């Protein structure tokens, strides 16, 4: 039949296609991107007004649908039924941002200055050195490679709208001019009459006109996985809750319906969420802010020192070219050229480690963000809970039995026994086989009017009578029962048993569980013989005077690992807020079960109940816990929301909408919190995008939520987030250690230039040699610190304060530059002076010697003993000193690497179990030796072979660094919060 319809409607399809093409340009209207408007709750009354009023509003007909003329008019006004794509950033611009942003710009500046200096040298001198040329090339290569790496790693939410596009149904069956037509879904307009069957996506927001067992899967919209029945009657004031609206892009999973299109494109519920998600601006990640702060510090120091010594050089009478070269040398020595690559690699390694723990990181910077999280706004269903309705309690034989709701159900014999007695569980094996043996003859489906479901079965238990079973709202089941089944006998359902029922019903309902009543009846064989024609439309069987069996309460139980994870969050100073669309009683019960509302903490309602006073008389400040209903949230001002978030450490938000979830996130951020949000539905995408880190569910999550998020939980388990927090804190600690290690060598790299400039001595360390340290020997050890295990206090301290606990602070600079760096510089100069003295140049002879030393025409320069040195001999000695200074830095960096393993613990406690770090120690030593002793490197890198004895003078300094730092850490542990900790703990 569908094929025939397609053939019959070819002409109409052509007309509609031409209509669309003709009107496409003027119809394409900009999306409603007013952010504040999108944040407001959807206010429509299409579900509340009568059908006659609805037909008048959209000038349509329930039988014939719209006319072609009306379609053209509405299409010209509203445009196509499609989501307007957001403005996208061109790929070339993204590439340029990575290539020229922040830290990279500093390196580009250094490279350009190197090329300028080399150009001037070539133009000025006949035999200009190529140091600056090689340095410029090296810097360019470093920036280009790290820029490309960062560009390819970038996983922002720019693809969100692609996921929304995938949700748009391609075709729709509409009735126009009284004829059925297969159209492109984007050609639909408001007022169109459409038909939807199971397996279709709903093509627009529609008001249900007729429904035959029609159910939709709203999980993509609400996150709740249970199929929702759709009916022509309005059942709720809230448009999202009512059953007579079906929403654009949701799946029809059962039955058929006819509906009237009331909203299209960007004006649909899904369209508003799409626009809200794509309109939100995500701020800088905390780690990006920290790196920017670090860049400002280093740039400031580098430029200040460079310009200062440029001016000093002029004052001291140096030629301007040499002054420029000094400036470049100082800047290059200050900039840790390898740090950009080190940070990127460290984050990548942590992301891989987190993936093994079921946290898939899309955006590398999100790795650290999770570690600095101070508030987690968690969804309930599937994240804190198992996402499966499970029997929790039963009332049977006038007693309440608790069922096993754990994920691993082993010891549930008692529950099985009672279920067996209630005829709810037949222990014969395969459920499908049991159903086949007890064939269903007739069914009266559940509806919102009756609130019960009835089925009639043939049974295979030797009784020829039909068995009628009913389940539904307990009060409805009770009023249809006349007897109750107690201890194997039927007893009259009198006032005593009704009171017992009410007590049990209230008790189970108060636990936040979904309660169902059950009853049955054996139909008399004389009135209902085998083969009787049961009619579910015109009911011809009894639905009263049944036998009441009992109550079963169900709940989506908490995951086993969640209470411990919430407790870990609390000890780590992280506030966990539940934000759910579920009922407040259910939400509160789960919050108490998992520890979000801890034992002994009361809400205002609990206090009112305990004191037996009205809720209004309770002072809210006395309640540490709080359950806020979405309806109350609607009328709250930002300051009232702030007061709730500030004054209550334990909060549950129930019956919340997507817009409210976004408002809650913004409220937390106004308090200065770093917010992580979990979600799985399309409705969660705005909050996921706005949060500092959005965490989507990998199993139950929609594609849109996964695109909007920065991280995906592969097992949908809240406990995995806590693992991620620990990893995030660890990478922040380890990045600090890596930066401390990298910056320390800056001082022995800078001071040779300063002494060269101020005291006029021959240059102790060359520019190329500095590059060998920053991009050679220091790289692997710096990266190896990313593998360092956590110190003992990592999940016992509060989240870091983004304003005060910086990645690079004054204490880290003081340790790296003012303390350890100075010892390292002393080691370098000691080796330099030893080699010079061994070759006849005492320290007193070196001062003021620079001009004579560098004169190519002077080939008889005398040393302290009167020996004469040619220019070539002097340069060979100078390059030997460069090599020795380089080796001394490597040796003192051994100790620096070992002390950077911990910030508080002793090496004795931490151990040397980081095998990557152990490899780093070996690597930098082997690389240093290779650079020293490889033939022909004296030409390329100005590296000369050293005597073995010249490796030794730096070793006492290395030992001194280790002893100094162990004593410092001992004093920190002995006097927590004391002067040493305040001044040196970074």
Coordinates of C-alpha atoms in Angstrom, one line a residue, residues 292-808:
X292 CA 47.8 31.4 30.2
X293 CA 48.7 32.7 33.7
X294 CA 52.0 30.8 33.5
X295 CA 52.7 32.2 30.0
X296 CA 52.2 35.7 31.3
X297 CA 54.6 35.2 34.1
X298 CA 57.3 33.6 31.9
X299 CA 56.8 36.2 29.1
X300 CA 57.0 39.0 31.6
X301 CA 60.2 37.7 33.1
X302 CA 61.8 36.9 29.7
X303 CA 60.9 40.3 28.1
X304 CA 61.8 42.2 31.3
X305 CA 65.2 40.5 31.6
X306 CA 65.8 40.7 27.8
X307 CA 65.1 44.4 27.5
X308 CA 66.9 45.2 30.7
X309 CA 70.1 43.6 29.5
X310 CA 69.7 45.0 26.0
X311 CA 69.8 48.4 27.6
X312 CA 72.7 47.5 29.9
X313 CA 74.6 46.2 26.9
X314 CA 74.1 49.6 25.2
X315 CA 75.2 51.5 28.3
X316 CA 78.3 49.2 28.6
X317 CA 79.2 50.1 25.0
X318 CA 78.4 46.9 23.2
X319 CA 77.5 47.2 19.4
X320 CA 73.7 47.1 18.8
X321 CA 74.0 43.8 17.0
X322 CA 75.6 42.1 20.0
X323 CA 73.0 43.8 22.2
X324 CA 70.2 42.2 20.1
X325 CA 71.9 38.8 20.4
X326 CA 72.0 39.3 24.2
X327 CA 68.3 40.1 24.2
X328 CA 67.5 37.0 22.1
X329 CA 69.7 34.8 24.3
X330 CA 68.0 36.0 27.5
X331 CA 64.5 35.4 26.0
X332 CA 65.4 32.0 24.6
X333 CA 67.0 31.0 27.9
X334 CA 63.9 32.0 29.8
X335 CA 61.3 30.3 27.6
X336 CA 61.0 26.5 28.4
X337 CA 60.8 25.5 24.7
X338 CA 59.9 21.9 25.4
X339 CA 57.2 22.6 28.0
X340 CA 54.4 23.0 25.4
X341 CA 55.0 19.5 24.1
X342 CA 55.5 18.2 27.7
X343 CA 52.1 19.5 28.9
X344 CA 50.3 18.1 25.8
X345 CA 51.9 14.7 26.1
X346 CA 51.2 14.5 29.9
X347 CA 47.5 15.3 29.3
X348 CA 47.4 12.7 26.5
X349 CA 49.0 10.0 28.7
X350 CA 46.5 10.7 31.5
X351 CA 43.6 10.6 29.0
X352 CA 44.7 7.1 27.9
X353 CA 45.0 6.0 31.5
X354 CA 41.5 7.3 32.2
X355 CA 40.1 5.5 29.2
X356 CA 41.2 2.2 30.8
X357 CA 39.2 3.2 33.8
X358 CA 36.0 3.8 31.7
X359 CA 36.5 7.6 31.4
X360 CA 36.8 8.5 27.7
X361 CA 38.2 12.1 27.4
X362 CA 37.3 14.0 24.3
X363 CA 39.0 17.3 25.2
X364 CA 42.5 16.9 26.6
X365 CA 42.1 19.9 28.9
X366 CA 39.1 18.3 30.5
X367 CA 41.5 15.8 32.1
X368 CA 42.6 18.4 34.6
X369 CA 39.3 20.1 34.9
X370 CA 37.7 17.1 36.5
X371 CA 40.5 17.1 39.1
X372 CA 39.7 20.7 40.1
X373 CA 35.9 20.0 40.2
X374 CA 34.3 21.3 43.4
X375 CA 30.7 20.6 42.6
X376 CA 29.2 17.6 40.7
X377 CA 25.6 18.0 39.4
X378 CA 24.6 14.4 38.8
X379 CA 21.7 12.9 37.0
X380 CA 19.9 10.1 39.0
X381 CA 18.7 7.5 36.5
X382 CA 21.4 5.2 35.3
X383 CA 24.3 7.2 36.8
X384 CA 23.6 6.9 40.5
X385 CA 21.1 4.1 39.9
X386 CA 21.1 0.8 38.0
X387 CA 18.5 2.0 35.4
X388 CA 16.3 -1.0 35.9
X389 CA 13.1 -1.1 38.0
X390 CA 13.6 -3.7 40.6
X391 CA 11.3 -5.1 43.3
X392 CA 12.3 -3.5 46.6
X393 CA 9.6 -4.5 49.0
X394 CA 6.4 -6.6 49.1
X395 CA 3.4 -6.5 51.4
X396 CA 1.9 -10.0 51.6
X397 CA 0.4 -12.1 54.4
X398 CA 0.2 -8.7 56.3
X399 CA 3.9 -8.3 56.5
X400 CA 6.4 -6.2 54.5
X401 CA 9.3 -8.2 53.0
X402 CA 12.5 -6.5 51.8
X403 CA 13.9 -7.7 48.5
X404 CA 17.5 -7.8 47.4
X405 CA 18.1 -4.8 45.0
X406 CA 21.8 -5.2 44.7
X407 CA 23.5 -5.6 41.3
X408 CA 24.7 -9.0 42.3
X409 CA 21.6 -10.9 43.4
X410 CA 22.5 -14.2 45.1
X411 CA 20.7 -14.5 48.4
X412 CA 17.1 -13.7 47.6
X413 CA 15.4 -17.0 48.6
X414 CA 12.9 -15.4 50.9
X415 CA 11.8 -12.9 48.3
X416 CA 11.5 -15.7 45.7
X417 CA 9.3 -17.7 48.2
X418 CA 6.8 -14.8 48.7
X419 CA 6.7 -14.0 44.9
X420 CA 6.0 -17.7 44.3
X421 CA 3.1 -17.6 46.8
X422 CA 1.7 -14.5 45.1
X423 CA 1.7 -16.3 41.7
X424 CA 4.2 -13.6 40.5
X425 CA 7.1 -16.0 40.1
X426 CA 6.7 -19.5 38.8
X427 CA 10.0 -21.4 39.2
X428 CA 9.9 -23.5 36.1
X429 CA 12.7 -21.9 34.1
X430 CA 12.2 -20.1 30.8
X431 CA 9.8 -17.1 31.1
X432 CA 8.9 -17.2 27.4
X433 CA 8.0 -20.9 27.7
X434 CA 5.8 -20.1 30.7
X435 CA 4.0 -17.4 28.8
X436 CA 3.4 -19.9 25.9
X437 CA 1.9 -22.4 28.3
X438 CA -0.3 -19.8 29.9
X439 CA -1.5 -18.1 26.8
X440 CA -3.0 -14.6 27.0
X441 CA -6.6 -14.6 25.7
X442 CA -7.6 -11.0 26.3
X443 CA -6.0 -7.8 27.5
X444 CA -7.3 -4.5 28.8
X445 CA -4.3 -2.1 28.5
X446 CA -3.4 0.4 31.2
X447 CA -4.8 3.9 30.7
X448 CA -4.7 7.1 32.7
X449 CA -8.4 6.9 33.4
X450 CA -8.7 3.4 34.8
X451 CA -5.1 3.2 36.1
X452 CA -5.0 -0.6 35.9
X453 CA -4.2 -3.3 33.4
X454 CA -6.1 -6.6 33.1
X455 CA -5.1 -9.8 31.3
X456 CA -7.0 -13.1 31.0
X457 CA -5.0 -16.4 30.6
X458 CA -5.5 -20.1 29.9
X459 CA -3.5 -21.9 32.6
X460 CA -1.7 -25.3 32.5
X461 CA -2.1 -26.1 36.2
X462 CA -4.9 -28.6 35.9
X463 CA -7.6 -25.9 36.5
X464 CA -9.8 -25.4 33.4
X465 CA -11.0 -22.0 34.6
X466 CA -9.6 -18.8 33.0
X467 CA -7.4 -16.8 35.3
X468 CA -8.0 -13.0 35.3
X469 CA -5.1 -11.0 36.7
X470 CA -5.1 -7.2 37.4
X471 CA -2.3 -4.8 38.4
X472 CA -2.3 -1.1 38.8
X473 CA -2.6 1.9 41.2
X474 CA -3.0 0.2 44.6
X475 CA -6.1 2.2 45.6
X476 CA -7.9 1.3 42.3
X477 CA -7.0 -2.4 42.8
X478 CA -8.3 -2.3 46.4
X479 CA -11.6 -0.8 45.5
X480 CA -12.2 -3.5 42.9
X481 CA -11.4 -6.3 45.4
X482 CA -13.8 -7.9 47.9
X483 CA -11.5 -10.5 49.5
X484 CA -7.9 -10.6 50.5
X485 CA -5.5 -13.6 50.3
X486 CA -4.0 -14.2 53.8
X487 CA -2.0 -17.4 54.8
X488 CA -3.5 -19.4 51.9
X489 CA -7.1 -18.5 52.5
X490 CA -9.5 -15.9 51.1
X491 CA -10.7 -13.5 53.8
X492 CA -13.4 -10.8 53.5
X493 CA -11.8 -7.4 52.8
X494 CA -13.1 -5.5 55.8
X495 CA -12.1 -2.2 57.5
X496 CA -9.3 -3.9 59.4
X497 CA -7.6 -5.1 56.3
X498 CA -8.2 -1.8 54.5
X499 CA -6.5 0.0 57.4
X500 CA -3.6 -2.5 57.2
X501 CA -3.4 -1.9 53.4
X502 CA -3.3 1.9 54.0
X503 CA -0.5 1.7 56.6
X504 CA 1.6 -0.5 54.3
X505 CA 0.9 1.6 51.2
X506 CA 1.9 4.8 53.0
X507 CA 5.0 3.2 54.4
X508 CA 6.2 1.9 51.0
X509 CA 5.2 5.2 49.2
X510 CA 7.2 7.1 51.8
X511 CA 10.3 5.2 50.8
X512 CA 10.0 6.8 47.4
X513 CA 9.1 3.5 45.7
X514 CA 6.6 3.0 42.9
X515 CA 3.9 0.8 44.4
X516 CA 1.6 -1.5 42.4
X517 CA -1.4 -3.5 43.7
X518 CA -2.2 -7.0 42.5
X519 CA -5.4 -9.0 42.4
X520 CA -6.8 -12.0 40.6
X521 CA -10.0 -14.0 40.0
X522 CA -10.7 -17.5 38.7
X523 CA -13.6 -17.0 36.2
X524 CA -16.5 -19.5 36.7
X525 CA -16.3 -22.1 34.0
X526 CA -20.1 -22.1 33.7
X527 CA -20.2 -18.4 32.7
X528 CA -16.9 -18.4 30.9
X529 CA -16.4 -21.7 29.2
X530 CA -13.3 -22.6 27.1
X531 CA -13.5 -20.6 23.8
X532 CA -15.5 -17.8 25.3
X533 CA -15.3 -14.6 23.2
X534 CA -13.8 -11.9 25.6
X535 CA -14.2 -8.3 24.4
X536 CA -11.9 -5.7 25.7
X537 CA -13.7 -2.8 24.0
X538 CA -17.2 -3.7 25.3
X539 CA -16.1 -5.4 28.5
X540 CA -17.9 -8.7 29.1
X541 CA -16.0 -10.0 32.0
X542 CA -15.8 -9.0 35.7
X543 CA -13.4 -6.3 36.9
X544 CA -14.8 -6.0 40.4
X545 CA -15.2 -8.4 43.4
X546 CA -11.6 -9.7 42.8
X547 CA -9.2 -11.3 45.3
X548 CA -6.6 -8.8 46.6
X549 CA -3.1 -10.4 46.6
X550 CA -0.8 -7.8 47.9
X551 CA 1.5 -4.9 47.1
X552 CA 4.8 -4.8 45.3
X553 CA 7.0 -1.7 45.5
X554 CA 9.7 -1.1 42.9
X555 CA 12.6 1.2 42.7
X556 CA 15.5 1.9 40.4
X557 CA 18.1 0.9 43.0
X558 CA 21.5 2.6 43.6
X559 CA 24.6 1.2 42.1
X560 CA 26.7 -0.7 44.6
X561 CA 29.8 1.5 44.2
X562 CA 28.0 4.8 44.4
X563 CA 27.7 5.3 48.3
X564 CA 31.5 4.8 48.6
X565 CA 32.1 7.2 45.7
X566 CA 29.9 9.9 47.2
X567 CA 31.7 9.5 50.6
X568 CA 35.0 9.9 48.7
X569 CA 33.7 13.1 47.2
X570 CA 32.7 14.4 50.6
X571 CA 36.2 13.7 52.1
X572 CA 37.7 15.3 49.0
X573 CA 35.6 18.5 49.6
X574 CA 33.4 18.0 46.5
X575 CA 29.7 18.8 46.8
X576 CA 27.4 16.3 45.0
X577 CA 24.1 17.7 43.9
X578 CA 21.4 15.5 42.5
X579 CA 19.5 17.0 39.5
X580 CA 16.7 14.8 38.3
X581 CA 13.4 14.8 36.5
X582 CA 12.0 12.2 38.9
X583 CA 9.5 12.7 41.8
X584 CA 10.9 14.5 44.9
X585 CA 10.1 11.6 47.2
X586 CA 11.9 9.1 45.0
X587 CA 14.8 11.5 44.5
X588 CA 15.1 12.1 48.2
X589 CA 15.0 8.3 48.9
X590 CA 17.8 7.6 46.4
X591 CA 19.8 10.6 47.7
X592 CA 19.6 9.2 51.3
X593 CA 20.5 5.7 50.0
X594 CA 23.7 6.9 48.3
X595 CA 24.7 9.5 50.9
X596 CA 24.0 12.7 49.0
X597 CA 21.8 13.4 52.0
X598 CA 23.9 12.0 54.7
X599 CA 22.6 10.2 57.8
X600 CA 21.2 12.5 60.4
X601 CA 20.7 15.5 58.1
X602 CA 17.2 16.8 57.8
X603 CA 15.3 18.9 55.3
X604 CA 12.7 21.5 56.4
X605 CA 10.0 19.0 55.8
X606 CA 11.8 16.5 58.1
X607 CA 12.1 19.1 60.8
X608 CA 8.5 20.1 60.5
X609 CA 7.4 16.5 60.8
X610 CA 9.6 15.9 63.8
X611 CA 8.4 19.0 65.6
X612 CA 4.8 18.5 64.3
X613 CA 4.6 22.1 63.0
X614 CA 3.8 23.6 59.6
X615 CA 6.7 23.7 57.1
X616 CA 6.4 27.5 56.9
X617 CA 7.4 27.9 60.6
X618 CA 10.8 26.1 60.1
X619 CA 13.9 28.3 59.7
X620 CA 15.5 27.1 56.5
X621 CA 19.0 27.8 57.9
X622 CA 18.4 24.9 60.4
X623 CA 18.2 22.4 57.6
X624 CA 21.5 21.3 56.1
X625 CA 19.7 19.2 53.4
X626 CA 17.3 20.6 50.9
X627 CA 14.9 19.1 48.2
X628 CA 13.8 21.7 45.6
X629 CA 10.9 21.0 43.3
X630 CA 11.2 22.3 39.7
X631 CA 7.9 24.2 40.1
X632 CA 9.4 26.2 43.0
X633 CA 12.6 26.7 41.0
X634 CA 10.6 28.5 38.2
X635 CA 9.7 31.4 40.5
X636 CA 13.1 31.8 42.1
X637 CA 15.3 34.7 41.4
X638 CA 19.1 34.2 40.9
X639 CA 19.8 35.5 44.4
X640 CA 17.4 33.0 45.9
X641 CA 19.0 30.1 43.9
X642 CA 22.4 31.4 45.1
X643 CA 21.2 31.3 48.7
X644 CA 20.1 27.7 48.4
X645 CA 23.4 26.6 46.8
X646 CA 25.4 28.6 49.4
X647 CA 23.4 27.6 52.6
X648 CA 22.7 23.9 52.0
X649 CA 25.6 21.5 51.7
X650 CA 23.3 18.7 50.6
X651 CA 20.9 19.4 47.8
X652 CA 18.4 17.5 45.6
X653 CA 16.7 19.2 42.7
X654 CA 13.6 17.2 41.5
X655 CA 11.2 17.5 38.6
X656 CA 13.7 19.8 36.8
X657 CA 13.5 20.8 33.1
X658 CA 16.6 21.2 30.8
X659 CA 16.5 25.0 31.2
X660 CA 16.5 24.6 35.0
X661 CA 19.4 22.2 34.9
X662 CA 21.3 24.9 33.0
X663 CA 20.2 27.6 35.5
X664 CA 21.5 25.4 38.4
X665 CA 24.9 25.0 36.7
X666 CA 25.1 28.8 36.2
X667 CA 24.2 29.3 39.9
X668 CA 27.0 27.0 41.0
X669 CA 29.5 28.8 38.7
X670 CA 28.4 32.2 40.2
X671 CA 29.5 30.7 43.6
X672 CA 33.0 30.2 42.1
X673 CA 32.6 26.5 41.8
X674 CA 34.2 24.3 39.1
X675 CA 31.2 22.3 38.0
X676 CA 31.0 18.9 36.5
X677 CA 27.6 17.8 35.1
X678 CA 26.4 14.3 34.1
X679 CA 23.7 13.7 31.6
X680 CA 22.5 11.3 29.0
X681 CA 19.5 12.8 27.2
X682 CA 19.3 15.5 24.5
X683 CA 17.7 17.6 27.2
X684 CA 21.0 17.6 29.1
X685 CA 23.1 19.0 26.3
X686 CA 22.8 22.7 27.3
X687 CA 24.0 21.9 30.8
X688 CA 26.7 19.6 29.6
X689 CA 28.0 22.4 27.3
X690 CA 27.8 25.1 29.9
X691 CA 29.5 23.1 32.7
X692 CA 33.2 23.4 33.2
X693 CA 33.2 19.7 32.3
X694 CA 30.3 17.8 30.8
X695 CA 30.2 14.1 31.4
X696 CA 27.9 12.0 29.2
X697 CA 26.8 8.4 29.6
X698 CA 28.4 6.0 27.1
X699 CA 25.8 3.3 27.2
X700 CA 22.5 5.1 27.7
X701 CA 23.6 8.5 26.4
X702 CA 22.2 10.0 23.3
X703 CA 24.6 11.0 20.5
X704 CA 23.9 14.7 21.1
X705 CA 24.8 14.5 24.8
X706 CA 28.0 12.7 23.9
X707 CA 28.9 15.4 21.4
X708 CA 28.2 18.2 23.9
X709 CA 30.2 16.6 26.7
X710 CA 34.0 16.7 27.3
X711 CA 34.1 13.2 28.8
X712 CA 32.1 10.0 28.3
X713 CA 31.6 7.4 31.0
X714 CA 31.9 4.1 29.2
X715 CA 30.1 2.2 32.1
X716 CA 27.6 4.9 33.0
X717 CA 28.8 4.6 36.6
X718 CA 29.1 7.6 39.0
X719 CA 32.0 5.8 40.7
X720 CA 34.0 6.3 37.5
X721 CA 33.7 10.0 37.8
X722 CA 35.4 9.9 41.2
X723 CA 38.2 7.8 39.7
X724 CA 38.4 10.6 37.1
X725 CA 38.6 13.3 39.8
X726 CA 41.5 11.5 41.4
X727 CA 43.3 11.2 38.0
X728 CA 42.6 14.9 37.3
X729 CA 44.1 15.9 40.7
X730 CA 47.0 13.7 40.0
X731 CA 47.8 15.3 36.6
X732 CA 47.6 18.8 38.2
X733 CA 50.1 17.7 40.9
X734 CA 52.3 16.1 38.3
X735 CA 52.2 19.0 35.9
X736 CA 53.3 21.2 38.8
X737 CA 56.2 18.8 39.4
X738 CA 57.0 18.7 35.7
X739 CA 57.0 22.5 35.4
X740 CA 59.1 22.9 38.6
X741 CA 61.6 20.4 37.1
X742 CA 61.7 22.2 33.7
X743 CA 61.9 25.8 35.1
X744 CA 64.8 24.9 37.5
X745 CA 67.3 24.5 34.6
X746 CA 66.4 28.1 33.4
X747 CA 68.7 29.6 36.0
X748 CA 71.8 27.7 35.0
X749 CA 70.9 28.6 31.4
X750 CA 70.3 32.3 32.0
X751 CA 73.1 33.2 34.5
X752 CA 76.0 32.4 31.9
X753 CA 74.6 35.2 29.7
X754 CA 74.3 37.6 32.6
X755 CA 77.9 36.9 33.8
X756 CA 79.1 37.2 30.1
X757 CA 77.4 40.6 29.8
X758 CA 78.2 42.0 33.3
X759 CA 81.7 40.6 34.0
X760 CA 83.0 40.4 30.4
X761 CA 84.1 36.7 30.8
X762 CA 84.1 34.2 27.8
X763 CA 80.6 32.8 27.3
X764 CA 80.2 29.8 29.6
X765 CA 77.2 28.2 27.8
X766 CA 76.0 28.5 24.2
X767 CA 72.6 29.1 22.7
X768 CA 72.6 25.7 20.9
X769 CA 73.6 23.9 24.0
X770 CA 70.5 25.4 25.8
X771 CA 68.4 24.0 23.1
X772 CA 70.0 20.5 23.7
X773 CA 68.8 20.7 27.3
X774 CA 65.3 22.1 26.7
X775 CA 64.4 19.9 23.7
X776 CA 66.7 17.1 24.4
X777 CA 67.8 15.9 27.9
X778 CA 64.9 17.5 29.8
X779 CA 62.0 16.2 27.7
X780 CA 61.7 12.6 28.6
X781 CA 62.3 13.2 32.4
X782 CA 59.7 16.0 32.4
X783 CA 57.2 13.7 30.7
X784 CA 58.1 10.8 33.0
X785 CA 56.7 12.8 36.0
X786 CA 53.2 12.3 34.4
X787 CA 53.6 8.6 35.5
X788 CA 54.3 9.5 39.1
X789 CA 51.8 7.9 41.5
X790 CA 49.6 10.0 43.8
X791 CA 50.8 11.2 47.2
X792 CA 48.8 10.1 50.2
X793 CA 46.7 13.2 50.7
X794 CA 45.3 13.5 47.1
X795 CA 41.7 12.7 47.9
X796 CA 41.7 14.1 51.5
X797 CA 42.3 17.7 50.6
X798 CA 39.7 20.2 49.4
X799 CA 39.5 21.1 45.7
X800 CA 42.0 23.6 44.7
X801 CA 40.9 27.3 44.8
X802 CA 41.3 28.5 41.2
X803 CA 42.1 32.0 42.4
X804 CA 44.9 31.1 44.8
X805 CA 46.1 27.6 44.1
X806 CA 47.7 28.2 40.8
X807 CA 49.6 25.8 38.5
X808 CA 52.6 28.1 38.8

